[in-house]
mmCIF file of N, CA, C and O in Angstrom:
data_model
loop_
_atom_site.group_PDB
_atom_site.id
_atom_site.type_symbol
_atom_site.label_atom_id
_atom_site.label_comp_id
_atom_site.label_asym_id
_atom_site.label_seq_id
_atom_site.Cartn_x
_atom_site.Cartn_y
_atom_site.Cartn_z
ATOM 1 N N UNK A 1 9.296 -6.898 1.041
ATOM 2 C CA UNK A 1 10.531 -6.749 1.772
ATOM 3 C C UNK A 1 10.494 -7.717 2.954
ATOM 4 O O UNK A 1 9.510 -7.802 3.665
ATOM 5 N N UNK A 2 11.576 -8.430 3.156
ATOM 6 C CA UNK A 2 11.653 -9.392 4.255
ATOM 7 C C UNK A 2 11.888 -8.693 5.588
ATOM 8 O O UNK A 2 12.231 -7.522 5.638
ATOM 9 N N UNK A 3 11.751 -9.462 6.653
ATOM 10 C CA UNK A 3 11.863 -8.916 8.002
ATOM 11 C C UNK A 3 13.231 -8.284 8.246
ATOM 12 O O UNK A 3 13.327 -7.173 8.759
ATOM 13 N N UNK A 4 14.318 -8.978 7.850
ATOM 14 C CA UNK A 4 15.670 -8.436 8.032
ATOM 15 C C UNK A 4 15.869 -7.145 7.249
ATOM 16 O O UNK A 4 16.455 -6.178 7.755
ATOM 17 N N UNK A 5 15.363 -7.127 6.029
ATOM 18 C CA UNK A 5 15.478 -5.921 5.205
ATOM 19 C C UNK A 5 14.706 -4.765 5.845
ATOM 20 O O UNK A 5 15.190 -3.630 5.852
ATOM 21 N N UNK A 6 13.540 -5.051 6.356
ATOM 22 C CA UNK A 6 12.731 -3.997 7.001
ATOM 23 C C UNK A 6 13.451 -3.437 8.221
ATOM 24 O O UNK A 6 13.489 -2.228 8.422
ATOM 25 N N UNK A 7 14.034 -4.347 9.025
ATOM 26 C CA UNK A 7 14.738 -3.938 10.236
ATOM 27 C C UNK A 7 15.888 -2.991 9.901
ATOM 28 O O UNK A 7 15.986 -1.889 10.439
ATOM 29 N N UNK A 8 16.754 -3.419 8.965
ATOM 30 C CA UNK A 8 17.930 -2.622 8.639
ATOM 31 C C UNK A 8 17.563 -1.371 7.853
ATOM 32 O O UNK A 8 18.155 -0.313 8.028
ATOM 33 N N UNK A 9 16.571 -1.483 7.007
ATOM 34 C CA UNK A 9 16.126 -0.325 6.236
ATOM 35 C C UNK A 9 15.592 0.766 7.162
ATOM 36 O O UNK A 9 15.857 1.954 6.961
ATOM 37 N N UNK A 10 14.856 0.350 8.187
ATOM 38 C CA UNK A 10 14.319 1.315 9.153
ATOM 39 C C UNK A 10 15.456 2.020 9.895
ATOM 40 O O UNK A 10 15.417 3.236 10.095
ATOM 41 N N UNK A 11 16.478 1.256 10.293
ATOM 42 C CA UNK A 11 17.626 1.863 10.977
ATOM 43 C C UNK A 11 18.385 2.802 10.038
ATOM 44 O O UNK A 11 18.818 3.892 10.450
ATOM 45 N N UNK A 12 18.549 2.407 8.792
ATOM 46 C CA UNK A 12 19.257 3.269 7.834
ATOM 47 C C UNK A 12 18.497 4.567 7.596
ATOM 48 O O UNK A 12 19.102 5.640 7.521
ATOM 49 N N UNK A 13 17.177 4.478 7.476
ATOM 50 C CA UNK A 13 16.355 5.678 7.294
ATOM 51 C C UNK A 13 16.446 6.587 8.517
ATOM 52 O O UNK A 13 16.538 7.801 8.391
ATOM 53 N N UNK A 14 16.425 5.979 9.710
ATOM 54 C CA UNK A 14 16.504 6.771 10.945
ATOM 55 C C UNK A 14 17.852 7.481 11.030
ATOM 56 O O UNK A 14 17.919 8.662 11.396
ATOM 57 N N UNK A 15 18.938 6.785 10.688
ATOM 58 C CA UNK A 15 20.269 7.404 10.722
ATOM 59 C C UNK A 15 20.344 8.547 9.709
ATOM 60 O O UNK A 15 20.886 9.619 10.000
ATOM 61 N N UNK A 16 19.763 8.331 8.546
ATOM 62 C CA UNK A 16 19.758 9.372 7.509
ATOM 63 C C UNK A 16 18.936 10.571 7.969
ATOM 64 O O UNK A 16 19.345 11.717 7.801
ATOM 65 N N UNK A 17 17.789 10.292 8.573
ATOM 66 C CA UNK A 17 16.889 11.352 9.033
ATOM 67 C C UNK A 17 17.548 12.206 10.125
ATOM 68 O O UNK A 17 17.393 13.419 10.155
ATOM 69 N N UNK A 18 18.292 11.541 11.000
ATOM 70 C CA UNK A 18 18.956 12.263 12.088
ATOM 71 C C UNK A 18 20.230 12.952 11.622
ATOM 72 O O UNK A 18 20.781 13.776 12.340
ATOM 73 N N UNK A 19 20.715 12.595 10.438
ATOM 74 C CA UNK A 19 21.907 13.234 9.891
ATOM 75 C C UNK A 19 23.197 12.819 10.587
ATOM 76 O O UNK A 19 24.191 13.522 10.498
ATOM 77 N N UNK A 20 23.168 11.676 11.238
ATOM 78 C CA UNK A 20 24.376 11.219 11.920
ATOM 79 C C UNK A 20 25.076 10.155 11.084
ATOM 80 O O UNK A 20 24.493 9.563 10.190
ATOM 81 N N UNK A 21 26.349 9.927 11.407
ATOM 82 C CA UNK A 21 27.093 8.887 10.697
ATOM 83 C C UNK A 21 26.553 7.524 11.123
ATOM 84 O O UNK A 21 25.947 7.384 12.202
ATOM 85 N N UNK A 22 26.769 6.529 10.279
ATOM 86 C CA UNK A 22 26.278 5.200 10.606
ATOM 87 C C UNK A 22 26.952 4.647 11.857
ATOM 88 O O UNK A 22 26.309 3.994 12.679
ATOM 89 N N UNK A 23 28.248 4.935 12.019
ATOM 90 C CA UNK A 23 28.941 4.389 13.197
ATOM 91 C C UNK A 23 28.422 5.020 14.496
ATOM 92 O O UNK A 23 28.207 4.318 15.485
ATOM 93 N N UNK A 24 28.192 6.326 14.517
ATOM 94 C CA UNK A 24 27.667 6.943 15.741
ATOM 95 C C UNK A 24 26.225 6.505 15.993
ATOM 96 O O UNK A 24 25.830 6.280 17.138
ATOM 97 N N UNK A 25 25.435 6.357 14.930
ATOM 98 C CA UNK A 25 24.065 5.876 15.087
ATOM 99 C C UNK A 25 24.072 4.460 15.673
ATOM 100 O O UNK A 25 23.311 4.156 16.593
ATOM 101 N N UNK A 26 24.946 3.598 15.135
ATOM 102 C CA UNK A 26 25.012 2.212 15.601
ATOM 103 C C UNK A 26 25.370 2.150 17.081
ATOM 104 O O UNK A 26 24.777 1.367 17.835
ATOM 105 N N UNK A 27 26.315 2.964 17.504
ATOM 106 C CA UNK A 27 26.715 2.973 18.920
ATOM 107 C C UNK A 27 25.562 3.422 19.812
ATOM 108 O O UNK A 27 25.312 2.834 20.865
ATOM 109 N N UNK A 28 24.850 4.468 19.405
ATOM 110 C CA UNK A 28 23.738 4.988 20.212
ATOM 111 C C UNK A 28 22.574 4.007 20.319
ATOM 112 O O UNK A 28 21.864 3.962 21.314
ATOM 113 N N UNK A 29 22.363 3.207 19.245
ATOM 114 C CA UNK A 29 21.188 2.334 19.215
ATOM 115 C C UNK A 29 21.520 0.862 19.399
ATOM 116 O O UNK A 29 20.629 0.006 19.291
ATOM 117 N N UNK A 30 22.778 0.560 19.645
ATOM 118 C CA UNK A 30 23.165 -0.823 19.945
ATOM 119 C C UNK A 30 23.012 -1.792 18.787
ATOM 120 O O UNK A 30 22.654 -2.948 18.988
ATOM 121 N N UNK A 31 23.244 -1.309 17.570
ATOM 122 C CA UNK A 31 23.201 -2.204 16.412
ATOM 123 C C UNK A 31 24.602 -2.297 15.810
ATOM 124 O O UNK A 31 25.467 -1.460 16.058
ATOM 125 N N UNK A 32 24.807 -3.296 15.009
ATOM 126 C CA UNK A 32 26.109 -3.556 14.418
ATOM 127 C C UNK A 32 26.451 -2.522 13.340
ATOM 128 O O UNK A 32 25.660 -2.278 12.419
ATOM 129 N N UNK A 33 27.652 -1.942 13.460
ATOM 130 C CA UNK A 33 28.124 -0.998 12.441
ATOM 131 C C UNK A 33 28.301 -1.733 11.119
ATOM 132 O O UNK A 33 27.888 -1.249 10.057
ATOM 133 N N UNK A 34 28.912 -2.924 11.196
ATOM 134 C CA UNK A 34 29.109 -3.724 9.971
ATOM 135 C C UNK A 34 27.772 -4.064 9.335
ATOM 136 O O UNK A 34 27.631 -4.054 8.113
ATOM 137 N N UNK A 35 26.790 -4.376 10.177
ATOM 138 C CA UNK A 35 25.456 -4.693 9.659
ATOM 139 C C UNK A 35 24.842 -3.516 8.925
ATOM 140 O O UNK A 35 24.253 -3.670 7.849
ATOM 141 N N UNK A 36 24.978 -2.321 9.486
ATOM 142 C CA UNK A 36 24.445 -1.125 8.830
ATOM 143 C C UNK A 36 25.098 -0.900 7.462
ATOM 144 O O UNK A 36 24.415 -0.654 6.474
ATOM 145 N N UNK A 37 26.428 -0.991 7.424
ATOM 146 C CA UNK A 37 27.124 -0.774 6.158
ATOM 147 C C UNK A 37 26.802 -1.874 5.148
ATOM 148 O O UNK A 37 26.624 -1.603 3.964
ATOM 149 N N UNK A 38 26.705 -3.108 5.622
ATOM 150 C CA UNK A 38 26.359 -4.222 4.735
ATOM 151 C C UNK A 38 24.993 -3.994 4.095
ATOM 152 O O UNK A 38 24.827 -4.092 2.878
ATOM 153 N N UNK A 39 23.999 -3.674 4.926
ATOM 154 C CA UNK A 39 22.651 -3.494 4.408
ATOM 155 C C UNK A 39 22.516 -2.212 3.587
ATOM 156 O O UNK A 39 21.737 -2.159 2.631
ATOM 157 N N UNK A 40 23.293 -1.193 3.923
ATOM 158 C CA UNK A 40 23.276 0.016 3.102
ATOM 159 C C UNK A 40 23.726 -0.320 1.683
ATOM 160 O O UNK A 40 23.085 0.068 0.703
ATOM 161 N N UNK A 41 24.820 -1.056 1.549
ATOM 162 C CA UNK A 41 25.328 -1.444 0.232
ATOM 163 C C UNK A 41 24.384 -2.401 -0.471
ATOM 164 O O UNK A 41 24.145 -2.281 -1.673
ATOM 165 N N UNK A 42 23.840 -3.367 0.276
ATOM 166 C CA UNK A 42 22.932 -4.345 -0.326
ATOM 167 C C UNK A 42 21.662 -3.683 -0.849
ATOM 168 O O UNK A 42 21.227 -3.944 -1.968
ATOM 169 N N UNK A 43 21.057 -2.820 -0.042
ATOM 170 C CA UNK A 43 19.825 -2.146 -0.465
ATOM 171 C C UNK A 43 20.085 -1.169 -1.600
ATOM 172 O O UNK A 43 19.257 -1.028 -2.505
ATOM 173 N N UNK A 44 21.236 -0.507 -1.597
ATOM 174 C CA UNK A 44 21.581 0.402 -2.688
ATOM 175 C C UNK A 44 21.742 -0.377 -3.983
ATOM 176 O O UNK A 44 21.256 0.039 -5.031
ATOM 177 N N UNK A 45 22.417 -1.536 -3.918
ATOM 178 C CA UNK A 45 22.596 -2.373 -5.111
ATOM 179 C C UNK A 45 21.256 -2.867 -5.634
ATOM 180 O O UNK A 45 21.024 -2.908 -6.839
ATOM 181 N N UNK A 46 20.344 -3.214 -4.735
ATOM 182 C CA UNK A 46 19.013 -3.660 -5.139
ATOM 183 C C UNK A 46 18.253 -2.532 -5.830
ATOM 184 O O UNK A 46 17.630 -2.736 -6.866
ATOM 185 N N UNK A 47 18.322 -1.321 -5.258
ATOM 186 C CA UNK A 47 17.656 -0.163 -5.864
ATOM 187 C C UNK A 47 18.216 0.132 -7.242
ATOM 188 O O UNK A 47 17.478 0.408 -8.184
ATOM 189 N N UNK A 48 19.547 0.071 -7.400
ATOM 190 C CA UNK A 48 20.179 0.335 -8.697
ATOM 191 C C UNK A 48 19.795 -0.727 -9.710
ATOM 192 O O UNK A 48 19.585 -0.435 -10.879
ATOM 193 N N UNK A 49 19.688 -1.972 -9.271
ATOM 194 C CA UNK A 49 19.291 -3.060 -10.163
ATOM 195 C C UNK A 49 17.872 -2.846 -10.668
ATOM 196 O O UNK A 49 17.583 -3.033 -11.845
ATOM 197 N N UNK A 50 16.983 -2.438 -9.765
ATOM 198 C CA UNK A 50 15.590 -2.164 -10.165
ATOM 199 C C UNK A 50 15.544 -1.005 -11.149
ATOM 200 O O UNK A 50 14.853 -1.063 -12.164
ATOM 201 N N UNK A 51 16.306 0.052 -10.879
ATOM 202 C CA UNK A 51 16.328 1.208 -11.776
ATOM 203 C C UNK A 51 16.848 0.825 -13.153
ATOM 204 O O UNK A 51 16.316 1.261 -14.163
ATOM 205 N N UNK A 52 17.900 0.005 -13.205
ATOM 206 C CA UNK A 52 18.457 -0.359 -14.507
ATOM 207 C C UNK A 52 17.481 -1.236 -15.284
ATOM 208 O O UNK A 52 17.379 -1.116 -16.496
ATOM 209 N N UNK A 53 16.742 -2.110 -14.578
ATOM 210 C CA UNK A 53 15.751 -2.921 -15.283
ATOM 211 C C UNK A 53 14.620 -2.055 -15.815
ATOM 212 O O UNK A 53 14.118 -2.258 -16.906
ATOM 213 N N UNK A 54 14.209 -1.051 -15.043
ATOM 214 C CA UNK A 54 13.144 -0.162 -15.495
ATOM 215 C C UNK A 54 13.623 0.702 -16.651
ATOM 216 O O UNK A 54 12.880 0.965 -17.580
ATOM 217 N N UNK A 55 14.872 1.148 -16.605
ATOM 218 C CA UNK A 55 15.402 2.015 -17.647
ATOM 219 C C UNK A 55 15.635 1.265 -18.945
ATOM 220 O O UNK A 55 15.716 1.870 -20.000
ATOM 221 N N UNK A 56 15.754 -0.068 -18.891
ATOM 222 C CA UNK A 56 16.067 -0.809 -20.100
ATOM 223 C C UNK A 56 14.831 -1.288 -20.858
ATOM 224 O O UNK A 56 14.952 -2.028 -21.808
ATOM 225 N N UNK A 57 13.657 -0.851 -20.458
ATOM 226 C CA UNK A 57 12.440 -1.243 -21.163
ATOM 227 C C UNK A 57 12.385 -0.538 -22.520
ATOM 228 O O UNK A 57 12.760 0.610 -22.655
ATOM 229 N N UNK A 58 11.896 -1.260 -23.513
ATOM 230 C CA UNK A 58 11.755 -0.681 -24.837
ATOM 231 C C UNK A 58 10.481 0.156 -24.905
ATOM 232 O O UNK A 58 9.500 -0.130 -24.237
ATOM 233 N N UNK A 59 10.525 1.169 -25.730
ATOM 234 C CA UNK A 59 9.381 2.039 -25.930
ATOM 235 C C UNK A 59 9.039 2.007 -27.414
ATOM 236 O O UNK A 59 9.910 2.166 -28.263
ATOM 237 N N UNK A 60 7.780 1.789 -27.731
ATOM 238 C CA UNK A 60 7.354 1.751 -29.124
ATOM 239 C C UNK A 60 7.351 3.161 -29.706
ATOM 240 O O UNK A 60 6.851 4.098 -29.088
ATOM 241 N N UNK A 61 7.928 3.314 -30.888
ATOM 242 C CA UNK A 61 7.975 4.602 -31.573
ATOM 243 C C UNK A 61 7.411 4.460 -32.971
ATOM 244 O O UNK A 61 7.572 3.436 -33.616
ATOM 245 N N UNK A 62 6.784 5.511 -33.438
ATOM 246 C CA UNK A 62 6.314 5.551 -34.814
ATOM 247 C C UNK A 62 7.224 6.527 -35.553
ATOM 248 O O UNK A 62 7.333 7.697 -35.179
ATOM 249 N N UNK A 63 7.901 6.046 -36.579
ATOM 250 C CA UNK A 63 8.853 6.870 -37.321
ATOM 251 C C UNK A 63 8.159 7.454 -38.539
ATOM 252 O O UNK A 63 7.515 6.741 -39.302
ATOM 253 N N UNK A 64 8.293 8.778 -38.694
ATOM 254 C CA UNK A 64 7.710 9.455 -39.853
ATOM 255 C C UNK A 64 8.793 10.265 -40.529
ATOM 256 O O UNK A 64 9.830 10.561 -39.942
ATOM 257 N N UNK A 65 8.537 10.629 -41.739
ATOM 258 C CA UNK A 65 9.476 11.476 -42.471
ATOM 259 C C UNK A 65 9.562 12.845 -41.811
ATOM 260 O O UNK A 65 8.601 13.315 -41.209
ATOM 261 N N UNK A 66 10.712 13.466 -41.928
ATOM 262 C CA UNK A 66 10.911 14.794 -41.345
ATOM 263 C C UNK A 66 9.990 15.811 -42.015
ATOM 264 O O UNK A 66 9.780 15.773 -43.223
ATOM 265 N N UNK A 67 9.463 16.717 -41.228
ATOM 266 C CA UNK A 67 8.582 17.762 -41.729
ATOM 267 C C UNK A 67 9.236 19.096 -41.390
ATOM 268 O O UNK A 67 9.681 19.310 -40.270
ATOM 269 N N UNK A 68 9.315 19.988 -42.357
ATOM 270 C CA UNK A 68 9.969 21.274 -42.137
ATOM 271 C C UNK A 68 9.148 22.231 -41.280
ATOM 272 O O UNK A 68 9.698 23.055 -40.572
ATOM 273 N N UNK A 69 7.843 22.134 -41.359
ATOM 274 C CA UNK A 69 7.021 23.074 -40.608
ATOM 275 C C UNK A 69 6.851 22.615 -39.155
ATOM 276 O O UNK A 69 6.697 21.442 -38.886
ATOM 277 N N UNK A 70 6.927 23.545 -38.201
ATOM 278 C CA UNK A 70 6.775 23.164 -36.788
ATOM 279 C C UNK A 70 5.353 22.720 -36.496
ATOM 280 O O UNK A 70 4.404 23.197 -37.108
ATOM 281 N N UNK A 71 5.227 21.808 -35.570
ATOM 282 C CA UNK A 71 3.916 21.306 -35.171
ATOM 283 C C UNK A 71 3.662 21.656 -33.719
ATOM 284 O O UNK A 71 4.583 21.694 -32.920
ATOM 285 N N UNK A 72 2.412 21.846 -33.406
ATOM 286 C CA UNK A 72 2.058 22.102 -32.009
ATOM 287 C C UNK A 72 2.018 20.769 -31.270
ATOM 288 O O UNK A 72 1.300 19.855 -31.653
ATOM 289 N N UNK A 73 2.831 20.656 -30.255
ATOM 290 C CA UNK A 73 2.826 19.438 -29.443
ATOM 291 C C UNK A 73 3.229 19.808 -28.024
ATOM 292 O O UNK A 73 3.705 20.909 -27.763
ATOM 293 N N UNK A 74 3.083 18.883 -27.117
ATOM 294 C CA UNK A 74 3.392 19.140 -25.722
ATOM 295 C C UNK A 74 4.873 19.225 -25.441
ATOM 296 O O UNK A 74 5.303 19.952 -24.565
ATOM 297 N N UNK A 75 5.681 18.494 -26.204
ATOM 298 C CA UNK A 75 7.105 18.439 -25.906
ATOM 299 C C UNK A 75 7.865 18.084 -27.184
ATOM 300 O O UNK A 75 7.468 17.195 -27.926
ATOM 301 N N UNK A 76 8.930 18.785 -27.427
ATOM 302 C CA UNK A 76 9.778 18.502 -28.571
ATOM 303 C C UNK A 76 11.207 18.348 -28.066
ATOM 304 O O UNK A 76 11.735 19.246 -27.411
ATOM 305 N N UNK A 77 11.831 17.194 -28.332
ATOM 306 C CA UNK A 77 13.199 16.919 -27.901
ATOM 307 C C UNK A 77 14.096 16.783 -29.111
ATOM 308 O O UNK A 77 13.751 16.104 -30.063
ATOM 309 N N UNK A 78 15.241 17.429 -29.065
ATOM 310 C CA UNK A 78 16.228 17.276 -30.130
ATOM 311 C C UNK A 78 17.453 16.631 -29.501
ATOM 312 O O UNK A 78 18.076 17.200 -28.598
ATOM 313 N N UNK A 79 17.784 15.425 -29.962
ATOM 314 C CA UNK A 79 18.915 14.679 -29.424
ATOM 315 C C UNK A 79 20.210 15.160 -30.058
ATOM 316 O O UNK A 79 20.191 15.763 -31.140
ATOM 317 N N UNK A 80 21.361 14.911 -29.398
ATOM 318 C CA UNK A 80 22.649 15.336 -29.966
ATOM 319 C C UNK A 80 22.890 14.807 -31.383
ATOM 320 O O UNK A 80 23.573 15.433 -32.171
ATOM 321 N N UNK A 81 22.287 13.677 -31.720
ATOM 322 C CA UNK A 81 22.448 13.111 -33.060
ATOM 323 C C UNK A 81 21.674 13.901 -34.112
ATOM 324 O O UNK A 81 21.842 13.670 -35.302
ATOM 325 N N UNK A 82 20.817 14.832 -33.677
ATOM 326 C CA UNK A 82 19.993 15.602 -34.596
ATOM 327 C C UNK A 82 18.575 15.064 -34.708
ATOM 328 O O UNK A 82 17.719 15.694 -35.320
ATOM 329 N N UNK A 83 18.333 13.885 -34.140
ATOM 330 C CA UNK A 83 16.989 13.313 -34.177
ATOM 331 C C UNK A 83 16.057 14.168 -33.339
ATOM 332 O O UNK A 83 16.415 14.618 -32.262
ATOM 333 N N UNK A 84 14.869 14.424 -33.859
ATOM 334 C CA UNK A 84 13.875 15.239 -33.168
ATOM 335 C C UNK A 84 12.703 14.348 -32.777
ATOM 336 O O UNK A 84 12.152 13.639 -33.611
ATOM 337 N N UNK A 85 12.329 14.411 -31.518
ATOM 338 C CA UNK A 85 11.190 13.653 -31.013
ATOM 339 C C UNK A 85 10.102 14.634 -30.623
ATOM 340 O O UNK A 85 10.352 15.577 -29.883
ATOM 341 N N UNK A 86 8.907 14.412 -31.123
ATOM 342 C CA UNK A 86 7.769 15.243 -30.761
ATOM 343 C C UNK A 86 6.773 14.371 -30.014
ATOM 344 O O UNK A 86 6.336 13.353 -30.525
ATOM 345 N N UNK A 87 6.453 14.776 -28.804
ATOM 346 C CA UNK A 87 5.575 14.005 -27.939
ATOM 347 C C UNK A 87 4.343 14.839 -27.602
ATOM 348 O O UNK A 87 4.445 16.051 -27.406
ATOM 349 N N UNK A 88 3.206 14.176 -27.522
ATOM 350 C CA UNK A 88 1.972 14.908 -27.240
ATOM 351 C C UNK A 88 1.919 15.403 -25.797
ATOM 352 O O UNK A 88 1.289 16.406 -25.511
ATOM 353 N N UNK A 89 2.593 14.698 -24.895
ATOM 354 C CA UNK A 89 2.623 15.084 -23.487
ATOM 355 C C UNK A 89 4.059 15.061 -22.987
ATOM 356 O O UNK A 89 4.928 14.445 -23.591
ATOM 357 N N UNK A 90 4.287 15.722 -21.876
ATOM 358 C CA UNK A 90 5.611 15.675 -21.271
ATOM 359 C C UNK A 90 5.868 14.272 -20.743
ATOM 360 O O UNK A 90 5.021 13.700 -20.065
ATOM 361 N N UNK A 91 7.039 13.693 -21.039
ATOM 362 C CA UNK A 91 7.349 12.360 -20.516
ATOM 363 C C UNK A 91 7.756 12.442 -19.044
ATOM 364 O O UNK A 91 8.075 13.517 -18.530
ATOM 365 N N UNK A 92 7.762 11.294 -18.397
ATOM 366 C CA UNK A 92 8.166 11.257 -16.988
ATOM 367 C C UNK A 92 9.667 11.515 -16.875
ATOM 368 O O UNK A 92 10.424 11.234 -17.815
ATOM 369 N N UNK A 93 10.124 12.034 -15.747
ATOM 370 C CA UNK A 93 11.558 12.261 -15.559
ATOM 371 C C UNK A 93 12.366 10.975 -15.700
ATOM 372 O O UNK A 93 13.467 10.980 -16.238
ATOM 373 N N UNK A 94 11.804 9.841 -15.231
ATOM 374 C CA UNK A 94 12.509 8.567 -15.350
ATOM 375 C C UNK A 94 12.719 8.191 -16.815
ATOM 376 O O UNK A 94 13.775 7.689 -17.192
ATOM 377 N N UNK A 95 11.713 8.448 -17.648
ATOM 378 C CA UNK A 95 11.821 8.142 -19.068
ATOM 379 C C UNK A 95 12.894 9.011 -19.707
ATOM 380 O O UNK A 95 13.674 8.544 -20.529
ATOM 381 N N UNK A 96 12.938 10.282 -19.333
ATOM 382 C CA UNK A 96 13.951 11.181 -19.886
ATOM 383 C C UNK A 96 15.352 10.746 -19.489
ATOM 384 O O UNK A 96 16.280 10.784 -20.311
ATOM 385 N N UNK A 97 15.533 10.308 -18.247
ATOM 386 C CA UNK A 97 16.833 9.816 -17.800
ATOM 387 C C UNK A 97 17.224 8.582 -18.602
ATOM 388 O O UNK A 97 18.356 8.458 -19.073
ATOM 389 N N UNK A 98 16.279 7.652 -18.773
ATOM 390 C CA UNK A 98 16.558 6.433 -19.546
ATOM 391 C C UNK A 98 16.907 6.775 -20.988
ATOM 392 O O UNK A 98 17.822 6.196 -21.567
ATOM 393 N N UNK A 99 16.217 7.746 -21.575
ATOM 394 C CA UNK A 99 16.504 8.159 -22.932
ATOM 395 C C UNK A 99 17.894 8.777 -23.029
ATOM 396 O O UNK A 99 18.654 8.477 -23.944
ATOM 397 N N UNK A 100 18.234 9.623 -22.067
ATOM 398 C CA UNK A 100 19.564 10.240 -22.055
ATOM 399 C C UNK A 100 20.661 9.201 -21.942
ATOM 400 O O UNK A 100 21.683 9.271 -22.641
ATOM 401 N N UNK A 101 20.463 8.214 -21.067
ATOM 402 C CA UNK A 101 21.468 7.160 -20.920
ATOM 403 C C UNK A 101 21.583 6.336 -22.197
ATOM 404 O O UNK A 101 22.674 5.978 -22.604
ATOM 405 N N UNK A 102 20.432 6.005 -22.790
ATOM 406 C CA UNK A 102 20.469 5.220 -24.028
ATOM 407 C C UNK A 102 21.152 5.996 -25.147
ATOM 408 O O UNK A 102 21.907 5.431 -25.934
ATOM 409 N N UNK A 103 20.922 7.292 -25.218
ATOM 410 C CA UNK A 103 21.546 8.119 -26.259
ATOM 411 C C UNK A 103 23.057 8.177 -26.085
ATOM 412 O O UNK A 103 23.792 8.317 -27.047
ATOM 413 N N UNK A 104 23.517 8.046 -24.827
ATOM 414 C CA UNK A 104 24.951 8.065 -24.557
ATOM 415 C C UNK A 104 25.560 6.670 -24.584
ATOM 416 O O UNK A 104 26.745 6.513 -24.357
ATOM 417 N N UNK A 105 24.732 5.660 -24.844
ATOM 418 C CA UNK A 105 25.229 4.294 -24.905
ATOM 419 C C UNK A 105 25.404 3.633 -23.570
ATOM 420 O O UNK A 105 26.039 2.599 -23.460
ATOM 421 N N UNK A 106 24.832 4.208 -22.504
ATOM 422 C CA UNK A 106 24.918 3.606 -21.179
ATOM 423 C C UNK A 106 23.805 2.584 -21.019
ATOM 424 O O UNK A 106 22.809 2.605 -21.700
ATOM 425 N N UNK A 107 23.979 1.714 -20.036
ATOM 426 C CA UNK A 107 22.941 0.694 -19.759
ATOM 427 C C UNK A 107 22.242 0.997 -18.489
ATOM 428 O O UNK A 107 22.649 1.453 -17.558
#
């Protein structure tokens, strides 16, 4: 993170922590209201871009024929399409969100 990003990010975190509006925070601390809103939008867009890149990673799957008998596994997911995924461990919440978005055709 660059110096400008660190400066504005710190102010945005402080305003959020104090629970005050950006305009009242800016007045109390002598910083630009426009600057706060600009950096809030810029940093949010950067965070969303990183999330979308992480969510768009491919995951290797091994496809097997359907089996009628239940198997013991850590996690079993049934998608709206009827596809059943059996995983040995619980996946991360981020992976589940990415899977849900992909199943709905979102990017």
